[in-house]
Coordinates of C-alpha atoms and ligand atoms in Angstrom, one line a residue:
X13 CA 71.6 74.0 -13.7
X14 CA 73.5 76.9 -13.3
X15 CA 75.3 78.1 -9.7
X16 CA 77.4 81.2 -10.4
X17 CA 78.6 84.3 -8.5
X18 CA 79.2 88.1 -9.8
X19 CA 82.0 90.6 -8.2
X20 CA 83.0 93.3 -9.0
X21 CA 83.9 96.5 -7.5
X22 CA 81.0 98.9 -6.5
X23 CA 80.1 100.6 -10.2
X24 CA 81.5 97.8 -12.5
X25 CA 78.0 97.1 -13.3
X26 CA 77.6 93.8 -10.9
X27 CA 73.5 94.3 -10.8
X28 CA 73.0 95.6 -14.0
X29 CA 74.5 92.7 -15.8
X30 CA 73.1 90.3 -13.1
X31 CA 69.5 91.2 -14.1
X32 CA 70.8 90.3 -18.2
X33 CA 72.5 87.0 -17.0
X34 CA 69.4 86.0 -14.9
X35 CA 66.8 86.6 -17.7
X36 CA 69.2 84.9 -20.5
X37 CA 69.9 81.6 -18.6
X38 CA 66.4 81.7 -16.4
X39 CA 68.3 81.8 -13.3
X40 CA 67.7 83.6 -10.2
X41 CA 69.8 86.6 -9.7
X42 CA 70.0 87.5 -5.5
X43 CA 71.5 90.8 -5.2
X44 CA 72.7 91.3 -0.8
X45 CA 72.8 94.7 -1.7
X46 CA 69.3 94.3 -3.1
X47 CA 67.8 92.6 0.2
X48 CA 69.5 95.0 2.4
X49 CA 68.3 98.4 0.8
X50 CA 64.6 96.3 0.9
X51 CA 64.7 95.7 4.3
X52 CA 66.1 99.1 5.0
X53 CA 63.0 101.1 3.1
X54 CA 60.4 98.6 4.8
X55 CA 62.1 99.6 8.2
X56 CA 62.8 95.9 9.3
X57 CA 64.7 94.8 11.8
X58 CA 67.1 93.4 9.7
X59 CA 67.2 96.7 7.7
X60 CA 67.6 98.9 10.7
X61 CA 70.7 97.1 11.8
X62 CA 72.2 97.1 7.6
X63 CA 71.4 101.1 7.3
X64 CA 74.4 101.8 10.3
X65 CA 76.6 100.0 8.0
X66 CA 75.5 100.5 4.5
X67 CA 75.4 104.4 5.3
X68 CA 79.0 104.7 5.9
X69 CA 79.5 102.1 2.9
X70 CA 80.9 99.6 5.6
X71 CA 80.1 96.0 5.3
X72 CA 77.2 94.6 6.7
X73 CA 78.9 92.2 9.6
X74 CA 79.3 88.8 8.5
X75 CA 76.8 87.2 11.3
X76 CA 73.8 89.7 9.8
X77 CA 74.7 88.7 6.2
X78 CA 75.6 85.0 5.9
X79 CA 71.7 84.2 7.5
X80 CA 70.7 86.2 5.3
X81 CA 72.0 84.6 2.4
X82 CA 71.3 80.9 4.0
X83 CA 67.6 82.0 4.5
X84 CA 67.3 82.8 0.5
X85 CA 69.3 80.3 -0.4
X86 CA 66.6 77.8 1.4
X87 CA 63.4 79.3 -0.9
X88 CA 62.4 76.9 -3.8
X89 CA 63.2 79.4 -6.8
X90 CA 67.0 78.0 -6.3
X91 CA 66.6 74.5 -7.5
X92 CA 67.2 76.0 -11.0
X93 CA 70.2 77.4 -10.2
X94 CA 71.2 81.3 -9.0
X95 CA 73.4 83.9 -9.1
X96 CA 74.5 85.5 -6.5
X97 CA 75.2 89.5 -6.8
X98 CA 77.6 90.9 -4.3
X99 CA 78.3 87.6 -2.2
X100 CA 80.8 86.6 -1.0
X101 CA 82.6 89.9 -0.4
X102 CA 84.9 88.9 2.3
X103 CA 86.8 85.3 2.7
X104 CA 84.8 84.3 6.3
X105 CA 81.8 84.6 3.4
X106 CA 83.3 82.2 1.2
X107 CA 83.9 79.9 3.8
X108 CA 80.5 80.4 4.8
X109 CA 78.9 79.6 1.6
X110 CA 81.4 77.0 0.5
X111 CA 79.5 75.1 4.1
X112 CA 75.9 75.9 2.6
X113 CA 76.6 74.3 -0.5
X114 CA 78.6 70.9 1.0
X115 CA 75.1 70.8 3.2
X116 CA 73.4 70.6 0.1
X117 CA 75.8 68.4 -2.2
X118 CA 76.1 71.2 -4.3
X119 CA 78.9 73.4 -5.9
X120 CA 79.6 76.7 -7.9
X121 CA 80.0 76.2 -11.7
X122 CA 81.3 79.8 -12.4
X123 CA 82.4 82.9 -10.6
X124 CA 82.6 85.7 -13.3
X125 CA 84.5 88.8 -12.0
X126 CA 83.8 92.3 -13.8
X127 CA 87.1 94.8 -13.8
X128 CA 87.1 98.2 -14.1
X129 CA 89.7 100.9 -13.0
X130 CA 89.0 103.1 -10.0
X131 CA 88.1 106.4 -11.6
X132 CA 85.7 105.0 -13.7
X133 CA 84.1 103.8 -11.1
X134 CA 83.7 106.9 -9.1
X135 CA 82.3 108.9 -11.9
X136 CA 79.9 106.3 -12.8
X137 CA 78.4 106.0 -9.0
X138 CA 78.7 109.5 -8.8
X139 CA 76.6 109.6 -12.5
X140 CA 74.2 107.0 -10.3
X141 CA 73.9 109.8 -7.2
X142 CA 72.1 112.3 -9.4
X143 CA 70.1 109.8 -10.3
X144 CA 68.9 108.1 -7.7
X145 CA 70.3 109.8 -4.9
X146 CA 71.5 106.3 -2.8
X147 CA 73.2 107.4 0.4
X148 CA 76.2 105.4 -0.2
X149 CA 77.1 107.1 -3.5
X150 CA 78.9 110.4 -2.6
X151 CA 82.6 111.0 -3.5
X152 CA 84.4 110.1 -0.3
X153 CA 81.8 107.0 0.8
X154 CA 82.5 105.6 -2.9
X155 CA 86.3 105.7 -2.6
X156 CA 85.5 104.1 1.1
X157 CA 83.8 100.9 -0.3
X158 CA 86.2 100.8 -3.3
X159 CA 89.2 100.4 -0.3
X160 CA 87.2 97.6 1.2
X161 CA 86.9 95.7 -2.1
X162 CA 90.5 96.4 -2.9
X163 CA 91.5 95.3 0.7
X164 CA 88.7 92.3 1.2
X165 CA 87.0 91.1 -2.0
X166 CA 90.1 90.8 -3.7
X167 CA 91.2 87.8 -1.4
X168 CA 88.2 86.2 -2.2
X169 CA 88.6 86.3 -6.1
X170 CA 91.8 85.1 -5.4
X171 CA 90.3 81.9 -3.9
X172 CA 88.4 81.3 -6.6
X173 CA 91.5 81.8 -9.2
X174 CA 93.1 78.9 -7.1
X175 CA 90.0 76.4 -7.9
X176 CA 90.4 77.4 -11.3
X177 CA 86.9 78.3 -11.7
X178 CA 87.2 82.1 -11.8
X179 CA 86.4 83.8 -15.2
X180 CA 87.3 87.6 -16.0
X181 CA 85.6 89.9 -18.2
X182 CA 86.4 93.3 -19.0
X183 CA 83.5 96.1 -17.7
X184 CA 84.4 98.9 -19.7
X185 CA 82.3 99.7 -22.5
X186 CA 78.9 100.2 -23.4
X187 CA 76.6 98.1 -21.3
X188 CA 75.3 96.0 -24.1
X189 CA 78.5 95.4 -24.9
X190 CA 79.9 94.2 -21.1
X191 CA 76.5 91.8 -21.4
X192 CA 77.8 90.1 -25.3
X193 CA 80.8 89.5 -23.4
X194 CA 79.9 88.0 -20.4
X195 CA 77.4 85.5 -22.7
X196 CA 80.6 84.9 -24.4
X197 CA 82.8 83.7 -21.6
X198 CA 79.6 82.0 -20.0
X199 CA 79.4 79.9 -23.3
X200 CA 83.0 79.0 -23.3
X201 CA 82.7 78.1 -20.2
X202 CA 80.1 75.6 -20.1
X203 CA 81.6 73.5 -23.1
X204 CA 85.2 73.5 -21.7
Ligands
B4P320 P1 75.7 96.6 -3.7 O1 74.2 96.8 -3.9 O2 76.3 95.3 -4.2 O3 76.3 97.9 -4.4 P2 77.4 98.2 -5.5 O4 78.7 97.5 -5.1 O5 77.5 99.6 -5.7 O6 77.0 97.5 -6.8 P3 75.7 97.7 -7.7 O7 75.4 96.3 -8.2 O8 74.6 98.4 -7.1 O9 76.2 98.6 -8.9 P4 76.5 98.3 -10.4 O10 77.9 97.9 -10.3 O11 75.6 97.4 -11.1 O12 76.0 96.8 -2.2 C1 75.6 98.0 -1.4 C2 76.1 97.8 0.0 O13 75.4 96.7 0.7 C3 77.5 97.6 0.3 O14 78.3 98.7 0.3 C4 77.4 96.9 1.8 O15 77.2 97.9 2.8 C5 76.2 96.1 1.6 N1 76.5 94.7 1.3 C6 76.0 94.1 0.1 N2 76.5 92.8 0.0 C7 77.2 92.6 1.2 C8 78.0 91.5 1.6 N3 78.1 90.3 1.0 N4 78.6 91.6 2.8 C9 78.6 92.8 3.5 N5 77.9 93.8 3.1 C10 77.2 93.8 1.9 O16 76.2 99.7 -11.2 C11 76.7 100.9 -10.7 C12 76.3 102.0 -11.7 O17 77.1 101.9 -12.9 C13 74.9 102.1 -12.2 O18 74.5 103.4 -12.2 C14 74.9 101.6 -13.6 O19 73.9 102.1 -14.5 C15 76.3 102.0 -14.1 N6 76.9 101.1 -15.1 C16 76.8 99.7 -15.1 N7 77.5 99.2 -16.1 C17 77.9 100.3 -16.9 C18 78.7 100.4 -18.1 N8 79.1 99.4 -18.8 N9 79.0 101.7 -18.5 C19 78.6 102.8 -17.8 N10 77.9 102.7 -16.6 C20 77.5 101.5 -16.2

């Protein structure tokens, strides 16, 4: 039973090594991020509201996001375990999730934060733009959502560095490489 988070800045490779994790340890991997750009192709409700936000790389408000998360967090795929891409992002979400889990007699076993430095991160999400051509990946929105993460999400990794359950790994390198050491730490971790 695994119950783990990934953050990251935007670009440090949160859902690309998510998707590795998932298939190695047969745990769900739930991407916001994910759920939000589904909902915003199949014109939902819930994606009409995310698109103001996400367009402008703004976070999606807490109230929208938090159900969100409690509604998949309620499906049966979970028993196993998940992890959790790109939530919590701001401390109200922590608190938020830290309730969802009490409900449930349940706790995180890892949070494993990805670090990468800024420029990197605009030319790979800029690399991403040609190539996919997501609305939230041009120069100026980039450097936006890299402010919130610097100003928001960093609280919340420091929140888990107090309960001593944070983990760090270095996202610079070749992908392959990022995933060996993630696997690394993850194995460390669960015989310490
Ligand atoms: P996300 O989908 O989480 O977008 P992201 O931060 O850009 O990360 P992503 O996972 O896509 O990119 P990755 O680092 O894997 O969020 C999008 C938006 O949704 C947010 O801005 C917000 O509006 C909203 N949202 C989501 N969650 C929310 C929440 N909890 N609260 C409020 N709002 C929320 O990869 C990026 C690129 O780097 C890829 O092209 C990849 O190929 C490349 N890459 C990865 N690893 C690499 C490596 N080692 N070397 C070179 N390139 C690499």
């Amino acid at each position: 039973m695994t119950r783990m988070l990934i953050i990251g800045p935007p670009g440090s490779g949160k859902g690309t090594q998510a998707e590795r994790i998932s298939g190695r340890l047969g745990v769900v991997a739930i991407s916001t991020g994910d759920i939000f750009r589904a909902n915003v192709k199949g014109e939902t409700p819930l994606g009409i509201e995310a698109r103001k936000y996400m367009d402008n790389g703004d976070f999606v408000p807490d109230s929208v996001t938090n159900k969100m998360v409690r509604d998949r967090l309620s499906e049966a795929d979970v028993e196993n375990g998940f992890l959790l891409d790109g939530y919590p992002r701001t401390t109200a979400q922590v608190d938020y999730l830290d309730e969802i889990l009490a409900k449930g007699d349940e706790k995180l076993d890892v949070v494993l934060q990805l670090t990468a430095d800024d420029e990197e991160l605009v030319h790979r999400l800029l690399g991403r733009a040609k190539e996919t051509g997501r609305s939230d990946d041009n120069e100026a929105i980039i450097r936006h959502r890299l402010d919130l993460y610097h100003e928001q999400t960093e609280a919340v990794v420091a929140k888990y560095a107090e309960r001593a359950i944070l983990t760090q790994v270095d996202g610079i390198g070749l992908i392959d490489e990022v995933t060996d050491r993630v696997m690394q730490v993850l194995k460390a971790a669960q015989t310490a």
